[in-house]
Amino acid sequence: MHPGRQLGVLGLVFVVLYLAVFFLGGAKGSFTERLHPKLGLDLVGGTQATYIASVQGGQVPSKESMEQAKGIIENRVNALGVSEAEVVVQGQRNIVVSLAGKSEDQLKDLAKAAQMRFRLVVGATGDVSASALNPPSASPSASASAKPSTSAGAKASASAAAGAAKTPSASATPSASTTPSATPTPTPSETALPQATGDENVTVADVQKKVGPAAWAAAEKLTAPVDLSTNKQAGLPYAAFSKLDGAEVNVLSPQMQFNVPTISCAQLAARPNGAIDDVNKQAAVCYNGGKVLLDKAPVVGEDISKASPQLDQQNGQWVVSLDFKSDGSKKWANLTRQAFTATSSDPCYVAATAMYGSIDHCAVAVVLDKEIVSAPQIQGVLTGTSQITGQFTASSAKQLADQLNFGALPVTFASGPAQTVSATLGIQQLKAGLLAAAIGMLLVAVYAFFYYRLLGTVIFLSLILSALLTFGALDFLGRTIGFTLTLAGIAGFIVSLGVAADSFVIYFERLKDEIREGRSPRSAVSRAWVRARRTIISANTITIMAAVVLYIVSIGAVQGFAFALGLSTVLDLVVVFLFRHPIMTMLASTKAFMSPRVSGLGRVLRRTPTDVKEA
């Protein structure tokens, strides 16, 4: 063999790995900072968030639905990388998620229901609640008005979208694309009300009593948004509706939510989670600062077979590409055909005109939970792959795709308390663990040098090289796939040292056997390697298989232990083949290796006849 070639390959592996550590995978900061692996919750602390199940009427969710929700949230966390997050169900209504480091941004969207709905836009008007409650003394302005219509929200004219932005018309072509449309940005007024938890037992009778019979009767008679352009005082009879909170607004019909001028976007945003999930009902939602009325949802997230984030090559925008199931593709084609073939008298055509001005076709809103992601005009009948467009980044597009792929939560959740977790106890345990590991390594080194002498140097150098490979892999994987080093992971690496020590024993004892059989040390090295190699590979393969199985069937810290054990075992095999055997071949040619006192083969070499025959 040519040991220099194998050692050269090992050197190349080190160069490539540490170039990746210092310059790839989003490496930032100084070289010293780039050598810091990503540490887990027990070592550096982190964030712990609680999500409270929201069930209408105060009911308790079933145990099965909570376990299903826990599994979906775990999948969403895992999609962020091998972060060793802890996801547990506490009590009957709480799910607690813990992530290491500053992870508030990652945690905030984990418990979103991800209920995707595709709805035809059949009405559009502005959020004129402020004007309705405080009529200006000036003459009515078209920019703050909503023109009357003769049919339930269907005839809103272009001036009706007073608060809605006149964005360029979006499109959806048969080649499966929709041009980007702006994602709604909440205004301060839209976030003024607290989020409803969804378990308030509010009834229509309660709301009737609160707003009064006169206001309720006036609201029931509305068939279209109130026109403030001809009568600036027309909104005052509905003033009581502005006092309703999200849960109270939620019991109103979608038509009433849309038509009553004093119901604001802030109130609609404060409705409980799952407020507009019913596919058999219309829905009132805010989009670009104005209110829109959406038709029933013939296409839902369950009709999607696969969602994936993609970078649109034409405009450089991130989109989410959708592939529909067989039945879902038919439903999607029917919905886009309805939007594409609508005439100017159809409610959706008038609504699209109010939203975008001069238009050609109706718009279909892509609704995620309570928000419209985009509402493009449909420019053709779509039957194949389509795209969701909006102001996506790479991470937000991936997040939405993951939510759709892993499924919607069976229970809606409201965000509960979030707290910072201290790493004090973990740091103490880490110091104790590292001290124990150092003592163990020192004892292994002392024993290796005492028992194997020169061969002990090979053991020591192999362990150092394996540790350097492992450290570099840890650092790089932490930045690229989110692998987080915890106490359990450190335990996995320490256990792998025992596996590495076993391979040394197998090889060296096999070497002694070959010399006892009468072969010279030089020929015994190659022959011992051939016979020990199979045993070493088998032992390490079993360890790797055990680690893979443990990783698949476990969660949390145990999964981190399995990943660390499997990774370090693979790297140990690399060191065995590219360092241990070639370095032994080189040592076999030295005088020191032939010396019973220096080599560590003392008794064996003394018993071997001096006229041994070369094998």
Coordinates of N, CA, C and O in Angstrom, one line a residue, residues 468-533:
L468 N -10.9 16.4 16.5 CA -10.9 17.6 15.7 C -11.9 17.5 14.5 O -12.5 18.5 14.2
L469 N -12.0 16.3 13.9 CA -13.0 16.1 12.9 C -14.4 16.3 13.5 O -15.3 16.9 12.9
T470 N -14.6 15.7 14.7 CA -16.0 15.8 15.3 C -16.3 17.3 15.6 O -17.4 17.7 15.4
F471 N -15.3 18.0 16.1 CA -15.6 19.4 16.5 C -15.9 20.2 15.2 O -16.8 21.0 15.3
G472 N -15.1 20.0 14.2 CA -15.4 20.8 12.9 C -16.8 20.4 12.4 O -17.5 21.3 11.9
A473 N -17.1 19.1 12.4 CA -18.5 18.7 11.9 C -19.6 19.3 12.8 O -20.6 19.8 12.3
L474 N -19.4 19.4 14.1 CA -20.3 20.0 15.0 C -20.6 21.5 14.7 O -21.7 21.9 14.6
D475 N -19.5 22.2 14.5 CA -19.6 23.6 14.2 C -20.3 23.8 12.9 O -21.2 24.7 12.8
F476 N -19.9 23.1 11.9 CA -20.6 23.3 10.5 C -22.0 22.9 10.5 O -22.9 23.6 10.0
L477 N -22.3 21.7 11.1 CA -23.7 21.3 11.2 C -24.6 22.2 12.0 O -25.8 22.3 11.7
G478 N -24.0 22.8 13.0 CA -24.8 23.7 13.8 C -25.3 24.9 13.0 O -26.4 25.4 13.3
R479 N -24.5 25.4 12.1 CA -24.9 26.5 11.3 C -25.8 26.1 10.1 O -26.6 26.9 9.6
T480 N -25.6 24.9 9.6 CA -26.3 24.5 8.3 C -27.6 23.8 8.6 O -28.6 24.1 8.0
I481 N -27.6 22.8 9.5 CA -28.9 22.1 9.7 C -29.4 22.3 11.1 O -30.4 21.7 11.5
G482 N -28.7 23.2 11.9 CA -29.3 23.5 13.2 C -28.9 22.5 14.3 O -29.6 22.5 15.4
F483 N -28.0 21.6 14.1 CA -27.6 20.7 15.2 C -27.2 21.4 16.4 O -26.3 22.3 16.4
T484 N -27.8 21.0 17.5 CA -27.5 21.7 18.8 C -26.8 20.7 19.8 O -27.3 19.6 20.0
L485 N -25.7 21.1 20.3 CA -25.0 20.3 21.2 C -25.5 20.4 22.6 O -25.5 21.5 23.2
T486 N -25.9 19.3 23.2 CA -26.4 19.3 24.6 C -25.6 18.4 25.4 O -24.7 17.7 24.9
L487 N -26.0 18.3 26.7 CA -25.3 17.3 27.6 C -25.5 15.9 27.0 O -24.5 15.1 27.1
A488 N -26.6 15.6 26.5 CA -26.9 14.3 26.0 C -26.0 14.0 24.8 O -25.4 12.9 24.6
G489 N -25.8 15.0 23.9 CA -24.9 14.9 22.8 C -23.4 14.7 23.2 O -22.7 13.8 22.6
I490 N -23.0 15.4 24.2 CA -21.7 15.2 24.7 C -21.5 13.8 25.3 O -20.5 13.1 25.0
A491 N -22.5 13.3 25.9 CA -22.5 11.9 26.4 C -22.3 10.9 25.2 O -21.6 9.9 25.3
G492 N -23.0 11.2 24.1 CA -22.9 10.4 22.9 C -21.4 10.4 22.4 O -20.9 9.3 22.0
F493 N -20.8 11.5 22.4 CA -19.4 11.6 21.9 C -18.5 10.8 22.8 O -17.5 10.2 22.4
I494 N -18.7 10.9 24.1 CA -17.8 10.2 25.1 C -18.0 8.7 24.9 O -17.0 8.0 24.9
V495 N -19.3 8.3 24.7 CA -19.5 6.8 24.5 C -18.7 6.4 23.2 O -18.2 5.3 23.2
S496 N -18.7 7.2 22.2 CA -18.0 6.9 20.9 C -16.5 6.6 21.2 O -15.9 5.9 20.4
L497 N -16.0 7.3 22.2 CA -14.5 7.0 22.5 C -14.3 5.6 22.9 O -13.3 5.0 22.5
G498 N -15.3 5.0 23.6 CA -15.2 3.6 23.9 C -15.2 2.7 22.7 O -14.5 1.7 22.6
V499 N -16.0 3.1 21.7 CA -16.1 2.3 20.5 C -14.8 2.4 19.7 O -14.3 1.4 19.2
A500 N -14.2 3.6 19.7 CA -12.9 3.8 19.1 C -11.8 3.0 19.8 O -10.9 2.4 19.1
A501 N -11.8 3.0 21.1 CA -10.8 2.2 21.8 C -11.0 0.7 21.5 O -9.9 0.0 21.4
D502 N -12.2 0.2 21.3 CA -12.4 -1.2 21.0 C -11.7 -1.5 19.7 O -11.1 -2.6 19.5
S503 N -11.8 -0.6 18.7 CA -11.2 -0.9 17.4 C -9.6 -1.0 17.5 O -9.0 -1.8 16.8
F504 N -9.1 -0.2 18.4 CA -7.6 -0.3 18.7 C -7.3 -1.6 19.3 O -6.3 -2.3 18.8
V505 N -8.0 -2.1 20.3 CA -7.7 -3.3 20.9 C -7.8 -4.5 19.9 O -7.0 -5.4 19.9
I506 N -8.9 -4.4 19.1 CA -9.0 -5.5 18.1 C -7.8 -5.6 17.1 O -7.3 -6.7 16.9
Y507 N -7.4 -4.4 16.7 CA -6.3 -4.4 15.7 C -5.0 -4.8 16.4 O -4.2 -5.7 15.8
F508 N -4.6 -4.2 17.5 CA -3.4 -4.5 18.1 C -3.2 -6.0 18.6 O -2.2 -6.6 18.5
E509 N -4.3 -6.5 19.2 CA -4.3 -7.9 19.6 C -4.2 -8.8 18.4 O -3.6 -9.9 18.5
R510 N -4.8 -8.4 17.3 CA -4.7 -9.3 16.1 C -3.3 -9.2 15.6 O -2.7 -10.2 15.1
L511 N -2.6 -8.1 15.7 CA -1.2 -7.9 15.3 C -0.3 -8.8 16.2 O 0.6 -9.5 15.7
K512 N -0.6 -8.9 17.5 CA 0.2 -9.8 18.3 C 0.0 -11.2 17.9 O 1.0 -12.0 18.0
D513 N -1.2 -11.6 17.6 CA -1.5 -13.0 17.2 C -0.7 -13.4 15.9 O -0.2 -14.5 15.8
E514 N -0.6 -12.4 15.0 CA 0.1 -12.7 13.8 C 1.6 -12.9 14.1 O 2.3 -13.8 13.5
I515 N 2.1 -12.1 15.0 CA 3.6 -12.2 15.3 C 3.8 -13.5 16.1 O 4.8 -14.2 15.9
R516 N 2.9 -13.9 16.9 CA 3.0 -15.2 17.6 C 3.0 -16.4 16.6 O 3.6 -17.4 16.9
E517 N 2.3 -16.2 15.5 CA 2.3 -17.3 14.5 C 3.5 -17.4 13.7 O 3.7 -18.2 12.8
G518 N 4.5 -16.5 14.0 CA 5.8 -16.6 13.3 C 6.1 -15.5 12.3 O 7.1 -15.6 11.6
R519 N 5.2 -14.6 12.1 CA 5.5 -13.6 11.0 C 6.2 -12.4 11.6 O 6.2 -12.1 12.8
S520 N 7.0 -11.7 10.7 CA 7.7 -10.6 11.1 C 6.7 -9.4 11.4 O 5.6 -9.4 10.9
P521 N 7.1 -8.5 12.3 CA 6.2 -7.3 12.6 C 5.8 -6.6 11.3 O 4.6 -6.2 11.2
R522 N 6.7 -6.5 10.3 CA 6.3 -5.7 9.1 C 5.2 -6.5 8.3 O 4.2 -5.8 8.0
S523 N 5.3 -7.7 8.1 CA 4.3 -8.5 7.4 C 3.1 -8.7 8.3 O 1.9 -8.8 7.8
A524 N 3.2 -8.7 9.6 CA 2.1 -8.9 10.5 C 1.2 -7.7 10.5 O -0.1 -7.8 10.7
V525 N 1.7 -6.5 10.3 CA 0.9 -5.3 10.2 C -0.2 -5.4 9.1 O -1.4 -5.2 9.4
S526 N 0.2 -5.8 7.9 CA -0.7 -5.8 6.8 C -1.7 -7.0 7.0 O -2.9 -6.8 6.8
R527 N -1.2 -8.1 7.4 CA -2.1 -9.3 7.6 C -3.1 -9.1 8.8 O -4.2 -9.4 8.7
A528 N -2.6 -8.5 9.8 CA -3.5 -8.2 11.0 C -4.6 -7.2 10.6 O -5.7 -7.3 11.0
W529 N -4.2 -6.2 9.7 CA -5.2 -5.2 9.2 C -6.3 -5.9 8.4 O -7.5 -5.6 8.6
V530 N -5.9 -6.8 7.5 CA -6.9 -7.5 6.7 C -7.9 -8.3 7.6 O -9.1 -8.3 7.3
R531 N -7.4 -9.0 8.6 CA -8.2 -9.8 9.4 C -9.0 -8.9 10.5 O -10.2 -9.3 10.8
A532 N -8.5 -7.9 10.9 CA -9.2 -7.0 11.9 C -10.2 -6.1 11.3 O -11.1 -5.7 11.9
R533 N -9.9 -5.7 10.0 CA -10.8 -4.7 9.3 C -12.2 -5.1 9.3 O -13.1 -4.3 9.6

